[in-house]
PDB file of C-alpha atoms in Angstrom:
ATOM      1  CA  MET A   1       3.618  11.636   1.976  1.00 85.00           C
ATOM      2  CA  VAL A   2       4.690   8.839   4.268  1.00 93.00           C
ATOM      3  CA  VAL A   3       8.223   7.595   5.005  1.00 97.00           C
ATOM      4  CA  ARG A   4       8.861   4.931   7.637  1.00 98.00           C
ATOM      5  CA  VAL A   5      11.836   2.804   8.662  1.00 98.00           C
ATOM      6  CA  GLN A   6      10.953  -0.113  10.922  1.00 98.00           C
ATOM      7  CA  ARG A   7      12.001  -3.557  12.106  1.00 98.00           C
ATOM      8  CA  ASP A   8       8.492  -5.049  11.869  1.00 98.00           C
ATOM      9  CA  ASP A   9       6.668  -6.401   8.839  1.00 98.00           C
ATOM     10  CA  PHE A  10       3.966  -4.302   7.131  1.00 98.00           C
ATOM     11  CA  ASP A  11       0.523  -5.044   5.675  1.00 98.00           C
ATOM     12  CA  ILE A  12       0.308  -3.800   2.092  1.00 98.00           C
ATOM     13  CA  GLY A  13      -3.498  -3.490   2.084  1.00 97.00           C
ATOM     14  CA  ARG A  14      -3.580  -1.523   5.312  1.00 98.00           C
ATOM     15  CA  GLU A  15      -0.812   0.809   4.166  1.00 98.00           C
ATOM     16  CA  MET A  16      -2.644   1.504   0.908  1.00 97.00           C
ATOM     17  CA  ASP A  17      -6.002   2.021   2.639  1.00 97.00           C
ATOM     18  CA  ALA A  18      -4.469   4.448   5.151  1.00 97.00           C
ATOM     19  CA  LEU A  19      -2.657   6.393   2.417  1.00 97.00           C
ATOM     20  CA  LEU A  20      -5.794   6.773   0.281  1.00 97.00           C
ATOM     21  CA  ALA A  21      -8.413   7.215   3.018  1.00 97.00           C
ATOM     22  CA  GLY A  22     -10.860   9.970   2.077  1.00 96.00           C
ATOM     23  CA  ARG A  23      -9.168  10.762  -1.252  1.00 96.00           C
ATOM     24  CA  ARG A  24     -11.387  11.373  -4.296  1.00 96.00           C
ATOM     25  CA  ASP A  25      -8.711  12.648  -6.675  1.00 96.00           C
ATOM     26  CA  ILE A  26      -6.825   9.358  -7.214  1.00 97.00           C
ATOM     27  CA  GLY A  27      -7.430   7.320 -10.354  1.00 97.00           C
ATOM     28  CA  GLY A  28      -4.539   4.855 -10.141  1.00 97.00           C
ATOM     29  CA  VAL A  29      -2.244   3.405  -7.492  1.00 98.00           C
ATOM     30  CA  ALA A  30       1.004   1.583  -8.266  1.00 98.00           C
ATOM     31  CA  SER A  31       2.839  -0.338  -5.574  1.00 98.00           C
ATOM     32  CA  PHE A  32       6.059  -2.329  -5.486  1.00 98.00           C
ATOM     33  CA  THR A  33       7.053  -4.788  -2.773  1.00 98.00           C
ATOM     34  CA  GLY A  34      10.615  -6.106  -2.450  1.00 97.00           C
ATOM     35  CA  LEU A  35      11.110  -9.575  -0.927  1.00 96.00           C
ATOM     36  CA  VAL A  36      14.079 -11.533   0.408  1.00 95.00           C
ATOM     37  CA  ARG A  37      15.119 -14.073  -2.226  1.00 91.00           C
ATOM     38  CA  ALA A  38      16.704 -17.430  -1.348  1.00 88.00           C
ATOM     39  CA  PHE A  39      19.487 -17.007  -3.902  1.00 83.00           C
ATOM     40  CA  SER A  40      21.805 -14.172  -4.936  1.00 78.00           C
ATOM     41  CA  ASP A  41      24.107 -14.453  -7.942  1.00 71.00           C
ATOM     42  CA  ALA A  42      25.188 -18.114  -7.705  1.00 65.00           C
ATOM     43  CA  ARG A  43      24.922 -18.558  -3.949  1.00 75.00           C
ATOM     44  CA  ASN A  44      22.189 -19.691  -1.594  1.00 84.00           C
ATOM     45  CA  VAL A  45      20.984 -17.160   0.936  1.00 84.00           C
ATOM     46  CA  GLY A  46      19.624 -18.364   4.272  1.00 88.00           C
ATOM     47  CA  ALA A  47      18.638 -14.920   5.510  1.00 93.00           C
ATOM     48  CA  LEU A  48      19.412 -11.256   5.113  1.00 94.00           C
ATOM     49  CA  THR A  49      20.351  -8.630   7.678  1.00 97.00           C
ATOM     50  CA  LEU A  50      19.810  -4.989   6.780  1.00 98.00           C
ATOM     51  CA  GLU A  51      21.867  -2.380   8.597  1.00 98.00           C
ATOM     52  CA  HIS A  52      20.978   1.306   8.284  1.00 98.00           C
ATOM     53  CA  TYR A  53      21.964   4.774   9.482  1.00 98.00           C
ATOM     54  CA  PRO A  54      19.203   5.951  11.834  1.00 97.00           C
ATOM     55  CA  GLY A  55      18.493   9.633  11.229  1.00 97.00           C
ATOM     56  CA  MET A  56      20.102   9.848   7.810  1.00 98.00           C
ATOM     57  CA  THR A  57      17.891   7.041   6.473  1.00 98.00           C
ATOM     58  CA  GLU A  58      14.668   8.909   7.205  1.00 97.00           C
ATOM     59  CA  LYS A  59      16.090  12.130   5.725  1.00 97.00           C
ATOM     60  CA  ALA A  60      17.296  10.351   2.580  1.00 97.00           C
ATOM     61  CA  LEU A  61      13.938   8.620   2.030  1.00 97.00           C
ATOM     62  CA  ALA A  62      12.068  11.905   2.540  1.00 97.00           C
ATOM     63  CA  ALA A  63      14.383  13.577  -0.023  1.00 97.00           C
ATOM     64  CA  ILE A  64      13.776  10.758  -2.528  1.00 97.00           C
ATOM     65  CA  GLU A  65      10.030  11.067  -2.059  1.00 97.00           C
ATOM     66  CA  ALA A  66      10.203  14.858  -2.470  1.00 97.00           C
ATOM     67  CA  GLU A  67      12.183  14.367  -5.696  1.00 97.00           C
ATOM     68  CA  ALA A  68       9.508  11.978  -7.017  1.00 97.00           C
ATOM     69  CA  ARG A  69       6.826  14.579  -6.289  1.00 97.00           C
ATOM     70  CA  GLU A  70       8.807  17.201  -8.235  1.00 97.00           C
ATOM     71  CA  ARG A  71       9.204  14.934 -11.246  1.00 98.00           C
ATOM     72  CA  PHE A  72       5.827  13.201 -11.420  1.00 98.00           C
ATOM     73  CA  ASP A  73       2.228  14.282 -11.070  1.00 97.00           C
ATOM     74  CA  ILE A  74       1.463  12.138  -8.028  1.00 98.00           C
ATOM     75  CA  GLN A  75      -0.981  13.050  -5.279  1.00 97.00           C
ATOM     76  CA  ALA A  76       0.103  10.561  -2.602  1.00 97.00           C
ATOM     77  CA  SER A  77       3.142   8.397  -1.960  1.00 98.00           C
ATOM     78  CA  LEU A  78       4.643   6.103   0.638  1.00 98.00           C
ATOM     79  CA  ILE A  79       7.947   4.385   1.378  1.00 98.00           C
ATOM     80  CA  VAL A  80       8.244   1.765   4.134  1.00 98.00           C
ATOM     81  CA  HIS A  81      11.652   0.089   4.500  1.00 98.00           C
ATOM     82  CA  ARG A  82      12.542  -2.587   7.040  1.00 98.00           C
ATOM     83  CA  PHE A  83      15.858  -3.232   8.788  1.00 98.00           C
ATOM     84  CA  GLY A  84      17.152  -6.173  10.849  1.00 98.00           C
ATOM     85  CA  ARG A  85      17.165  -9.886  10.028  1.00 98.00           C
ATOM     86  CA  MET A  86      14.742 -11.285   7.442  1.00 97.00           C
ATOM     87  CA  GLU A  87      14.298 -14.737   5.949  1.00 96.00           C
ATOM     88  CA  PRO A  88      13.542 -15.648   2.313  1.00 95.00           C
ATOM     89  CA  GLY A  89       9.993 -14.734   1.364  1.00 96.00           C
ATOM     90  CA  GLU A  90       9.764 -11.884   3.881  1.00 97.00           C
ATOM     91  CA  ARG A  91       8.866  -8.373   2.720  1.00 98.00           C
ATOM     92  CA  ILE A  92      11.714  -5.809   2.851  1.00 98.00           C
ATOM     93  CA  VAL A  93      10.378  -2.653   1.230  1.00 98.00           C
ATOM     94  CA  LEU A  94       7.114  -1.145   0.008  1.00 98.00           C
ATOM     95  CA  VAL A  95       6.651   1.866  -2.250  1.00 98.00           C
ATOM     96  CA  ILE A  96       3.271   3.239  -3.286  1.00 98.00           C
ATOM     97  CA  ALA A  97       2.568   6.058  -5.738  1.00 98.00           C
ATOM     98  CA  ALA A  98      -0.948   7.336  -6.413  1.00 98.00           C
ATOM     99  CA  SER A  99      -2.047   9.689  -9.162  1.00 98.00           C
ATOM    100  CA  ALA A 100      -5.067  10.802 -11.146  1.00 97.00           C
ATOM    101  CA  HIS A 101      -3.748   8.634 -14.006  1.00 94.00           C
ATOM    102  CA  ARG A 102      -1.889   5.320 -14.103  1.00 96.00           C
ATOM    103  CA  GLY A 103       1.142   6.375 -16.167  1.00 97.00           C
ATOM    104  CA  GLU A 104       2.470   8.806 -13.569  1.00 97.00           C
ATOM    105  CA  ALA A 105       1.802   6.311 -10.763  1.00 98.00           C
ATOM    106  CA  PHE A 106       3.741   3.512 -12.525  1.00 98.00           C
ATOM    107  CA  ARG A 107       6.664   5.767 -13.373  1.00 98.00           C
ATOM    108  CA  ALA A 108       6.875   7.315  -9.905  1.00 98.00           C
ATOM    109  CA  ALA A 109       6.870   3.897  -8.199  1.00 98.00           C
ATOM    110  CA  GLU A 110       9.744   2.695 -10.399  1.00 97.00           C
ATOM    111  CA  PHE A 111      11.660   5.941  -9.787  1.00 97.00           C
ATOM    112  CA  LEU A 112      11.247   5.618  -5.995  1.00 97.00           C
ATOM    113  CA  MET A 113      12.680   2.074  -6.081  1.00 97.00           C
ATOM    114  CA  ASP A 114      15.568   2.948  -8.410  1.00 95.00           C
ATOM    115  CA  TRP A 115      16.606   5.873  -6.250  1.00 95.00           C
ATOM    116  CA  LEU A 116      16.307   4.219  -2.874  1.00 95.00           C
ATOM    117  CA  LYS A 117      18.533   1.318  -4.006  1.00 93.00           C
ATOM    118  CA  THR A 118      21.544   3.618  -4.263  1.00 89.00           C
ATOM    119  CA  LYS A 119      20.632   6.772  -2.282  1.00 94.00           C
ATOM    120  CA  ALA A 120      19.243   5.465   1.014  1.00 97.00           C
ATOM    121  CA  PRO A 121      21.808   4.342   3.625  1.00 98.00           C
ATOM    122  CA  PHE A 122      21.012   0.631   3.901  1.00 98.00           C
ATOM    123  CA  TRP A 123      23.496  -2.238   3.660  1.00 97.00           C
ATOM    124  CA  LYS A 124      22.596  -5.879   3.152  1.00 96.00           C
ATOM    125  CA  SER A 125      24.529  -8.780   4.606  1.00 96.00           C
ATOM    126  CA  GLU A 126      23.598 -12.269   3.362  1.00 94.00           C
ATOM    127  CA  GLU A 127      23.937 -15.493   5.336  1.00 93.00           C
ATOM    128  CA  THR A 128      25.540 -17.928   2.877  1.00 89.00           C
ATOM    129  CA  PRO A 129      27.028 -21.454   3.261  1.00 88.00           C
ATOM    130  CA  ASP A 130      30.454 -19.723   3.399  1.00 88.00           C
ATOM    131  CA  GLY A 131      29.387 -17.363   6.188  1.00 91.00           C
ATOM    132  CA  PRO A 132      28.011 -13.811   6.144  1.00 94.00           C
ATOM    133  CA  GLN A 133      28.770 -11.758   3.012  1.00 93.00           C
ATOM    134  CA  TRP A 134      28.147  -8.048   2.456  1.00 95.00           C
ATOM    135  CA  VAL A 135      26.182  -7.478  -0.739  1.00 93.00           C
ATOM    136  CA  GLU A 136      28.132  -5.409  -3.262  1.00 90.00           C
ATOM    137  CA  ALA A 137      26.490  -2.489  -5.033  1.00 87.00           C
ATOM    138  CA  ARG A 138      25.412  -3.408  -8.545  1.00 82.00           C
ATOM    139  CA  ALA A 139      26.400  -1.491 -11.649  1.00 77.00           C
ATOM    140  CA  ALA A 140      22.865  -2.188 -12.918  1.00 75.00           C
ATOM    141  CA  ASP A 141      21.462  -0.165 -10.015  1.00 79.00           C
ATOM    142  CA  ASP A 142      23.736   2.775 -10.829  1.00 76.00           C
ATOM    143  CA  ASN A 143      22.594   2.573 -14.443  1.00 77.00           C
ATOM    144  CA  ALA A 144      18.982   2.527 -13.292  1.00 78.00           C
ATOM    145  CA  VAL A 145      19.564   5.793 -11.434  1.00 75.00           C
ATOM    146  CA  GLU A 146      21.325   7.416 -14.394  1.00 75.00           C
ATOM    147  CA  ARG A 147      18.243   6.684 -16.494  1.00 78.00           C
ATOM    148  CA  TRP A 148      16.369   9.284 -14.419  1.00 75.00           C
ATOM    149  CA  SER A 149      19.034  11.982 -14.272  1.00 69.00           C
TER     150      SER A 149
ATOM    151  CA  MET B   1      33.565  15.235  16.323  1.00 97.00           C
ATOM    152  CA  LYS B   2      31.241  12.275  16.124  1.00 98.00           C
ATOM    153  CA  LEU B   3      32.368   9.427  13.860  1.00 98.00           C
ATOM    154  CA  LEU B   4      30.167   6.567  12.664  1.00 98.00           C
ATOM    155  CA  TYR B   5      31.102   3.448  10.707  1.00 98.00           C
ATOM    156  CA  PHE B   6      28.737   1.065   8.934  1.00 98.00           C
ATOM    157  CA  ALA B   7      28.763  -2.413   7.355  1.00 98.00           C
ATOM    158  CA  TRP B   8      32.245  -3.795   6.554  1.00 98.00           C
ATOM    159  CA  ILE B   9      33.883  -0.493   7.440  1.00 98.00           C
ATOM    160  CA  ARG B  10      32.432  -0.911  10.952  1.00 98.00           C
ATOM    161  CA  GLU B  11      33.725  -4.492  11.062  1.00 98.00           C
ATOM    162  CA  ARG B  12      37.234  -3.494   9.980  1.00 98.00           C
ATOM    163  CA  THR B  13      37.563  -0.547  12.377  1.00 98.00           C
ATOM    164  CA  GLY B  14      35.883  -2.553  15.139  1.00 98.00           C
ATOM    165  CA  ILE B  15      33.897   0.570  16.097  1.00 97.00           C
ATOM    166  CA  HIS B  16      30.352   1.646  15.321  1.00 98.00           C
ATOM    167  CA  GLU B  17      30.354   5.095  16.916  1.00 98.00           C
ATOM    168  CA  GLU B  18      32.936   7.241  18.690  1.00 98.00           C
ATOM    169  CA  THR B  19      33.838  10.777  19.642  1.00 98.00           C
ATOM    170  CA  TRP B  20      37.211  11.800  18.272  1.00 96.00           C
ATOM    171  CA  PRO B  21      38.961  15.194  18.494  1.00 95.00           C
ATOM    172  CA  LEU B  22      39.497  16.788  15.086  1.00 94.00           C
ATOM    173  CA  PRO B  23      43.267  16.379  14.527  1.00 93.00           C
ATOM    174  CA  ASP B  24      45.410  19.458  13.821  1.00 93.00           C
ATOM    175  CA  GLY B  25      45.597  20.312  10.146  1.00 94.00           C
ATOM    176  CA  VAL B  26      42.520  18.299   9.159  1.00 97.00           C
ATOM    177  CA  THR B  27      40.157  20.476   7.114  1.00 96.00           C
ATOM    178  CA  SER B  28      38.648  18.079   4.545  1.00 96.00           C
ATOM    179  CA  LEU B  29      37.224  14.582   4.480  1.00 96.00           C
ATOM    180  CA  ARG B  30      40.321  13.527   2.555  1.00 94.00           C
ATOM    181  CA  ASP B  31      42.550  14.745   5.443  1.00 96.00           C
ATOM    182  CA  LEU B  32      40.315  12.987   7.956  1.00 97.00           C
ATOM    183  CA  VAL B  33      40.506   9.675   6.072  1.00 97.00           C
ATOM    184  CA  ALA B  34      44.308   9.906   6.030  1.00 96.00           C
ATOM    185  CA  ALA B  35      44.405  10.611   9.782  1.00 97.00           C
ATOM    186  CA  LEU B  36      42.042   7.705  10.516  1.00 98.00           C
ATOM    187  CA  ALA B  37      43.914   5.254   8.278  1.00 97.00           C
ATOM    188  CA  ALA B  38      47.031   5.951  10.354  1.00 96.00           C
ATOM    189  CA  ARG B  39      45.338   4.838  13.604  1.00 96.00           C
ATOM    190  CA  GLY B  40      46.119   1.127  13.141  1.00 96.00           C
ATOM    191  CA  PRO B  41      45.831  -1.923  10.893  1.00 97.00           C
ATOM    192  CA  GLY B  42      42.008  -2.189  11.168  1.00 98.00           C
ATOM    193  CA  PHE B  43      41.571   1.440  10.136  1.00 98.00           C
ATOM    194  CA  ALA B  44      44.190   1.111   7.384  1.00 98.00           C
ATOM    195  CA  HIS B  45      42.278  -1.923   6.036  1.00 98.00           C
ATOM    196  CA  ALA B  46      38.934  -0.074   6.205  1.00 97.00           C
ATOM    197  CA  PHE B  47      40.277   2.857   4.168  1.00 97.00           C
ATOM    198  CA  ALA B  48      42.612   0.899   1.855  1.00 95.00           C
ATOM    199  CA  ASP B  49      40.411   1.273  -1.241  1.00 93.00           C
ATOM    200  CA  LEU B  50      38.720   4.672  -1.268  1.00 91.00           C
ATOM    201  CA  LYS B  51      36.719   3.757  -4.384  1.00 90.00           C
ATOM    202  CA  GLN B  52      34.685   1.494  -2.091  1.00 92.00           C
ATOM    203  CA  VAL B  53      34.198   4.109   0.639  1.00 94.00           C
ATOM    204  CA  ARG B  54      31.353   6.610   0.805  1.00 95.00           C
ATOM    205  CA  ALA B  55      30.842   9.320   3.432  1.00 96.00           C
ATOM    206  CA  ALA B  56      28.220  11.608   4.890  1.00 97.00           C
ATOM    207  CA  VAL B  57      28.773  14.833   6.829  1.00 97.00           C
ATOM    208  CA  ASN B  58      25.928  15.746   9.181  1.00 98.00           C
ATOM    209  CA  GLN B  59      23.796  13.050   7.516  1.00 97.00           C
ATOM    210  CA  GLU B  60      24.195  14.461   3.991  1.00 95.00           C
ATOM    211  CA  THR B  61      26.141  12.574   1.318  1.00 94.00           C
ATOM    212  CA  ALA B  62      29.580  14.182   0.961  1.00 95.00           C
ATOM    213  CA  LYS B  63      32.553  14.134  -1.387  1.00 92.00           C
ATOM    214  CA  LEU B  64      36.175  13.518  -0.434  1.00 89.00           C
ATOM    215  CA  ASP B  65      37.130  17.165  -0.850  1.00 91.00           C
ATOM    216  CA  ASP B  66      34.240  18.493   1.238  1.00 95.00           C
ATOM    217  CA  PRO B  67      35.229  20.356   4.434  1.00 97.00           C
ATOM    218  CA  VAL B  68      34.904  18.924   7.935  1.00 97.00           C
ATOM    219  CA  SER B  69      35.078  20.715  11.261  1.00 96.00           C
ATOM    220  CA  GLU B  70      34.862  20.017  14.984  1.00 94.00           C
ATOM    221  CA  GLY B  71      31.251  19.323  15.926  1.00 95.00           C
ATOM    222  CA  ASP B  72      30.445  17.545  12.657  1.00 98.00           C
ATOM    223  CA  GLU B  73      28.898  14.096  12.526  1.00 98.00           C
ATOM    224  CA  VAL B  74      30.875  12.151   9.923  1.00 98.00           C
ATOM    225  CA  ALA B  75      29.902   8.670   8.757  1.00 98.00           C
ATOM    226  CA  PHE B  76      31.833   6.214   6.577  1.00 98.00           C
ATOM    227  CA  PHE B  77      30.187   3.321   4.746  1.00 97.00           C
ATOM    228  CA  PRO B  78      30.320   1.219   1.562  1.00 96.00           C
ATOM    229  CA  PRO B  79      28.069   1.977  -1.449  1.00 95.00           C
ATOM    230  CA  MET B  80      24.437   1.634  -0.386  1.00 96.00           C
ATOM    231  CA  THR B  81      22.576  -1.618  -1.095  1.00 95.00           C
ATOM    232  CA  GLY B  82      18.991  -1.075   0.066  1.00 93.00           C
ATOM    233  CA  GLY B  83      15.715  -1.862  -1.635  1.00 91.00           C
TER     234      GLY B  83
END
């Protein structure tokens, strides 16, 4: 299992290759990549700055990954989450789940994303025409987490 | 104790990280919030709506009635918005 918090961009192909190097027990790999979008609700977003809680972030991501391994039959997994300033189109987060079969890989990847949205200590601030705005937590994200409880 | 503030709570208190002596009579997070809110207008503003405030004690998510003691690392922040 791999958990990383970093300022720099990541290469999805390299991350997947490194995670699966030498494995012969994997039949399916599901990945999700989150990007910065140029609009949020009704407002334009010039860029995004992600603040986090160094120390707790790594622990929280490791706990989320451990929970995914309890719940799903996955053989390898990865979470890479960026912090700092990012412009529209840039990658923010990558999750990968690998399993003998595709169903568990798909489900685990979705679970990892749902949980890290509300359980990992990151906060987004958007640059808007009216100045910087902190993103508010979405009820939809809470509902997404409840789905798994 | 070590106190940390993030996102708009950091902006309102004007502090990211500080060392603060545990005040007399403070045994829970709830007590600590009340003591902090009394430190000035910025702190009062930061803790005005506790429904919007989350906390961690020693880097684990905590509830308002959880205990705190000298030597703890306590962080205050809004609901998380990662991903």
